[in-house]
Amino acid sequence: MLLLAIDTSTSAIAVALHDGQRVLAERSTIDARHHTEHVAPSITAVLDDAGRSAADVTAVAVGVGPGPFTGLRVGMVTATVFGHARGIPVHGVCSLDALAHEAVATGAVQGEFVVATDARRKEVYWARYAVEAADGADSAQRARRLTDPAVDYPATVAEQLDGAPVVGRGAVLYPELLGPQAGPLDVSAAHLAAVALQALGEGTALPVEPLYLRRPDAAPSHPRKPVTQAAPHGRA
């Protein structure tokens, strides 16, 4: 397998190439506003770094959020188009799970913890996790999600922390409520690939369904006018 992993749910435009055993190449660019400009060049760079071509890729994994509408959509559309063009499967991964995976893999957390990312509008996307032993590996650990992803004000999340550390950029943006921050700030495509491969190995379905959790940030400035009904027959 040669898995191309893409995530644009956070400030990072993250791309990685994984052969099922190890990460062959990875690129990450921090730019909260220009995901479109970076994602395609990052894919090209990762393939070049690994000495592979688009024709070698056998599957795609993409972060499905939660994340702001515009940025998240860039990664999902890119992954879907790439998969369609190559005739290969595309798998969706909760982006918060990738952050949790990295936090556990690097030993940044123990017990229960929270992942919180920037949702803008003075809110955060978040979910609670627990570190547990991985099946079939005595010394390995993994992150198990305890709650569904949600979007809330930082103060609401803070009320539910119970002393749990917070992974992600949310803790940096709201340190008085969610700090101190632990583990990574943004999604790593390498760890997103690892989550996808683990789930696929367990036979878990990974649908490509965006976790927007709320309406898009961009909205029409004026409501649409209703379509004028046709006048009754015989009237002007």
GROMACS .gro file of C-alpha atoms in nm:
model
  236
    1MET     CA    1   0.000   0.000   0.000
    2LEU     CA    2   0.106   0.356  -0.066
    3LEU     CA    3  -0.122   0.591   0.126
    4LEU     CA    4  -0.140   0.963   0.060
    5ALA     CA    5  -0.265   1.148   0.370
    6ILE     CA    6  -0.402   1.503   0.361
    7ASP     CA    7  -0.540   1.731   0.631
    8THR     CA    8  -0.649   2.096   0.610
    9SER     CA    9  -0.875   2.111   0.917
   10THR     CA   10  -0.641   2.329   1.125
   11SER     CA   11  -0.384   2.603   1.062
   12ALA     CA   12  -0.156   2.339   0.909
   13ILE     CA   13  -0.177   2.222   0.549
   14ALA     CA   14  -0.042   1.873   0.616
   15VAL     CA   15   0.049   1.605   0.361
   16ALA     CA   16   0.231   1.275   0.406
   17LEU     CA   17   0.308   0.955   0.218
   18HIS     CA   18   0.297   0.624   0.411
   19ASP     CA   19   0.385   0.279   0.275
   20GLY     CA   20   0.197   0.089   0.543
   21GLN     CA   21   0.507   0.043   0.755
   22ARG     CA   22   0.664   0.388   0.778
   23VAL     CA   23   0.631   0.748   0.669
   24LEU     CA   24   0.822   0.807   0.347
   25ALA     CA   25   0.781   1.186   0.333
   26GLU     CA   26   0.586   1.461   0.506
   27ARG     CA   27   0.525   1.833   0.458
   28SER     CA   28   0.341   2.080   0.680
   29THR     CA   29   0.280   2.450   0.619
   30ILE     CA   30   0.123   2.676   0.879
   31ASP     CA   31  -0.116   2.917   0.710
   32ALA     CA   32  -0.467   2.957   0.846
   33ARG     CA   33  -0.604   3.143   0.542
   34HIS     CA   34  -0.446   3.001   0.226
   35HIS     CA   35  -0.504   2.626   0.224
   36THR     CA   36  -0.585   2.621  -0.149
   37GLU     CA   37  -0.248   2.769  -0.247
   38HIS     CA   38  -0.046   2.514  -0.048
   39VAL     CA   39  -0.215   2.175  -0.072
   40ALA     CA   40  -0.135   2.081  -0.435
   41PRO     CA   41   0.233   2.192  -0.416
   42SER     CA   42   0.265   2.000  -0.089
   43ILE     CA   43   0.139   1.681  -0.255
   44THR     CA   44   0.386   1.725  -0.538
   45ALA     CA   45   0.671   1.790  -0.293
   46VAL     CA   46   0.591   1.484  -0.083
   47LEU     CA   47   0.580   1.258  -0.388
   48ASP     CA   48   0.911   1.404  -0.509
   49ASP     CA   49   1.073   1.366  -0.168
   50ALA     CA   50   0.974   0.999  -0.160
   51GLY     CA   51   1.078   0.937  -0.520
   52ARG     CA   52   0.725   0.830  -0.613
   53SER     CA   53   0.459   0.948  -0.856
   54ALA     CA   54   0.083   0.994  -0.836
   55ALA     CA   55   0.046   0.669  -1.026
   56ASP     CA   56   0.210   0.481  -0.736
   57VAL     CA   57  -0.050   0.591  -0.478
   58THR     CA   58  -0.301   0.316  -0.394
   59ALA     CA   59  -0.523   0.492  -0.139
   60VAL     CA   60  -0.593   0.835   0.010
   61ALA     CA   61  -0.677   0.933   0.367
   62VAL     CA   62  -0.816   1.277   0.443
   63GLY     CA   63  -0.903   1.461   0.761
   64VAL     CA   64  -1.279   1.519   0.776
   65GLY     CA   65  -1.262   1.765   1.064
   66PRO     CA   66  -1.414   1.910   1.256
   67GLY     CA   67  -1.275   2.227   1.105
   68PRO     CA   68  -1.375   2.562   0.956
   69PHE     CA   69  -1.577   2.511   0.639
   70THR     CA   70  -1.346   2.667   0.379
   71GLY     CA   71  -1.017   2.515   0.493
   72LEU     CA   72  -1.163   2.172   0.558
   73ARG     CA   73  -1.335   2.164   0.219
   74VAL     CA   74  -1.003   2.225   0.038
   75GLY     CA   75  -0.848   1.905   0.170
   76MET     CA   76  -1.158   1.693   0.122
   77VAL     CA   77  -1.218   1.808  -0.236
   78THR     CA   78  -0.850   1.758  -0.322
   79ALA     CA   79  -0.848   1.406  -0.177
   80THR     CA   80  -1.174   1.312  -0.348
   81VAL     CA   81  -1.061   1.440  -0.687
   82PHE     CA   82  -0.723   1.267  -0.656
   83GLY     CA   83  -0.890   0.938  -0.564
   84HIS     CA   84  -1.146   0.965  -0.843
   85ALA     CA   85  -0.880   1.046  -1.103
   86ARG     CA   86  -0.668   0.750  -0.997
   87GLY     CA   87  -0.960   0.513  -0.934
   88ILE     CA   88  -0.844   0.443  -0.577
   89PRO     CA   89  -1.030   0.448  -0.243
   90VAL     CA   90  -1.051   0.759  -0.027
   91HIS     CA   91  -1.091   0.722   0.350
   92GLY     CA   92  -1.207   0.985   0.599
   93VAL     CA   93  -1.044   1.027   0.942
   94CYS     CA   94  -1.158   1.250   1.229
   95SER     CA   95  -0.884   1.513   1.247
   96LEU     CA   96  -0.904   1.530   1.627
   97ASP     CA   97  -0.817   1.158   1.633
   98ALA     CA   98  -0.492   1.233   1.450
   99LEU     CA   99  -0.393   1.491   1.711
  100ALA     CA  100  -0.480   1.246   1.987
  101HIS     CA  101  -0.275   0.972   1.820
  102GLU     CA  102   0.033   1.193   1.807
  103ALA     CA  103  -0.008   1.304   2.168
  104VAL     CA  104  -0.017   0.942   2.284
  105ALA     CA  105   0.257   0.820   2.049
  106THR     CA  106   0.496   1.088   2.172
  107GLY     CA  107   0.415   1.031   2.539
  108ALA     CA  108   0.278   1.382   2.585
  109VAL     CA  109  -0.030   1.261   2.775
  110GLN     CA  110  -0.144   0.988   3.011
  111GLY     CA  111  -0.488   0.891   3.137
  112GLU     CA  112  -0.768   1.108   3.001
  113PHE     CA  113  -0.711   1.422   2.796
  114VAL     CA  114  -0.892   1.665   2.567
  115VAL     CA  115  -0.810   1.772   2.211
  116ALA     CA  116  -0.922   2.127   2.125
  117THR     CA  117  -0.865   2.311   1.797
  118ASP     CA  118  -0.953   2.657   1.672
  119ALA     CA  119  -1.313   2.682   1.550
  120ARG     CA  120  -1.296   3.063   1.517
  121ARG     CA  121  -1.590   3.275   1.638
  122LYS     CA  122  -1.423   3.244   1.982
  123GLU     CA  123  -1.508   2.872   1.992
  124VAL     CA  124  -1.316   2.544   1.981
  125TYR     CA  125  -1.374   2.203   1.827
  126TRP     CA  126  -1.305   1.938   2.085
  127ALA     CA  127  -1.341   1.581   2.209
  128ARG     CA  128  -1.227   1.384   2.514
  129TYR     CA  129  -0.992   1.085   2.491
  130ALA     CA  130  -0.834   0.819   2.708
  131VAL     CA  131  -0.497   0.649   2.675
  132GLU     CA  132  -0.532   0.272   2.670
  133ALA     CA  133  -0.329  -0.035   2.580
  134ALA     CA  134  -0.348  -0.134   2.214
  135ASP     CA  135  -0.478  -0.481   2.135
  136GLY     CA  136  -0.206  -0.734   2.064
  137ALA     CA  137   0.081  -0.512   2.175
  138ASP     CA  138   0.193  -0.531   2.537
  139SER     CA  139   0.384  -0.203   2.541
  140ALA     CA  140   0.190  -0.001   2.282
  141GLN     CA  141  -0.076   0.253   2.369
  142ARG     CA  142  -0.350   0.417   2.169
  143ALA     CA  143  -0.604   0.698   2.203
  144ARG     CA  144  -0.968   0.603   2.247
  145ARG     CA  145  -1.226   0.875   2.186
  146LEU     CA  146  -1.477   0.903   2.471
  147THR     CA  147  -1.706   1.173   2.332
  148ASP     CA  148  -1.832   1.280   1.992
  149PRO     CA  149  -1.660   1.585   1.839
  150ALA     CA  150  -1.835   1.907   1.939
  151VAL     CA  151  -1.804   2.284   1.902
  152ASP     CA  152  -1.833   2.497   2.215
  153TYR     CA  153  -1.706   2.809   2.384
  154PRO     CA  154  -1.377   2.753   2.572
  155ALA     CA  155  -1.547   2.828   2.904
  156THR     CA  156  -1.792   2.543   2.840
  157VAL     CA  157  -1.507   2.302   2.768
  158ALA     CA  158  -1.316   2.424   3.073
  159GLU     CA  159  -1.607   2.324   3.296
  160GLN     CA  160  -1.566   1.964   3.178
  161LEU     CA  161  -1.188   1.928   3.196
  162ASP     CA  162  -1.161   1.789   3.550
  163GLY     CA  163  -0.787   1.848   3.539
  164ALA     CA  164  -0.733   1.676   3.203
  165PRO     CA  165  -0.453   1.820   2.986
  166VAL     CA  166  -0.548   1.985   2.656
  167VAL     CA  167  -0.384   1.899   2.325
  168GLY     CA  168  -0.408   2.134   2.027
  169ARG     CA  169  -0.405   2.503   1.941
  170GLY     CA  170  -0.719   2.570   2.146
  171ALA     CA  171  -0.512   2.566   2.464
  172VAL     CA  172  -0.274   2.826   2.321
  173LEU     CA  173  -0.556   3.054   2.207
  174TYR     CA  174  -0.736   3.036   2.543
  175PRO     CA  175  -0.461   2.963   2.800
  176GLU     CA  176  -0.657   3.109   3.092
  177LEU     CA  177  -0.930   2.851   3.037
  178LEU     CA  178  -0.767   2.554   2.861
  179GLY     CA  179  -0.395   2.587   2.937
  180PRO     CA  180  -0.135   2.470   2.983
  181GLN     CA  181  -0.112   2.311   2.640
  182ALA     CA  182   0.021   1.956   2.592
  183GLY     CA  183   0.135   1.768   2.282
  184PRO     CA  184   0.101   1.889   1.921
  185LEU     CA  185  -0.073   2.208   1.812
  186ASP     CA  186  -0.194   2.105   1.466
  187VAL     CA  187  -0.270   1.786   1.276
  188SER     CA  188   0.020   1.580   1.142
  189ALA     CA  189  -0.064   1.398   0.818
  190ALA     CA  190   0.177   1.121   0.920
  191HIS     CA  191  -0.029   1.050   1.232
  192LEU     CA  192  -0.353   1.083   1.036
  193ALA     CA  193  -0.218   0.812   0.805
  194ALA     CA  194  -0.138   0.595   1.107
  195VAL     CA  195  -0.494   0.631   1.239
  196ALA     CA  196  -0.635   0.541   0.898
  197LEU     CA  197  -0.413   0.234   0.861
  198GLN     CA  198  -0.500   0.116   1.211
  199ALA     CA  199  -0.873   0.150   1.146
  200LEU     CA  200  -0.854  -0.018   0.806
  201GLY     CA  201  -0.656  -0.305   0.959
  202GLU     CA  202  -0.939  -0.354   1.209
  203GLY     CA  203  -1.201  -0.351   0.934
  204THR     CA  204  -1.347  -0.016   1.038
  205ALA     CA  205  -1.529   0.182   0.769
  206LEU     CA  206  -1.394   0.534   0.714
  207PRO     CA  207  -1.656   0.734   0.521
  208VAL     CA  208  -1.561   1.068   0.373
  209GLU     CA  209  -1.823   1.276   0.552
  210PRO     CA  210  -1.726   1.628   0.669
  211LEU     CA  211  -1.766   1.718   1.034
  212TYR     CA  212  -1.858   2.084   0.994
  213LEU     CA  213  -2.071   2.086   1.314
  214ARG     CA  214  -2.215   2.424   1.219
  215ARG     CA  215  -2.299   2.645   0.921
  216PRO     CA  216  -2.020   2.784   0.699
  217ASP     CA  217  -1.844   3.102   0.815
  218ALA     CA  218  -1.931   3.268   0.483
  219ALA     CA  219  -2.301   3.341   0.430
  220PRO     CA  220  -2.503   3.558   0.189
  221SER     CA  221  -2.539   3.917   0.309
  222HIS     CA  222  -2.904   3.925   0.208
  223PRO     CA  223  -3.164   3.649   0.221
  224ARG     CA  224  -3.283   3.516  -0.109
  225LYS     CA  225  -3.613   3.653  -0.232
  226PRO     CA  226  -3.888   3.397  -0.277
  227VAL     CA  227  -3.962   3.291  -0.633
  228THR     CA  228  -4.256   3.495  -0.763
  229GLN     CA  229  -4.558   3.276  -0.815
  230ALA     CA  230  -4.719   3.275  -1.157
  231ALA     CA  231  -5.032   3.484  -1.179
  232PRO     CA  232  -5.360   3.291  -1.203
  233HIS     CA  233  -5.479   3.224  -1.559
  234GLY     CA  234  -5.645   3.523  -1.717
  235ARG     CA  235  -5.471   3.784  -1.495
  236ALA     CA  236  -5.174   4.003  -1.582
   0.00000   0.00000   0.00000
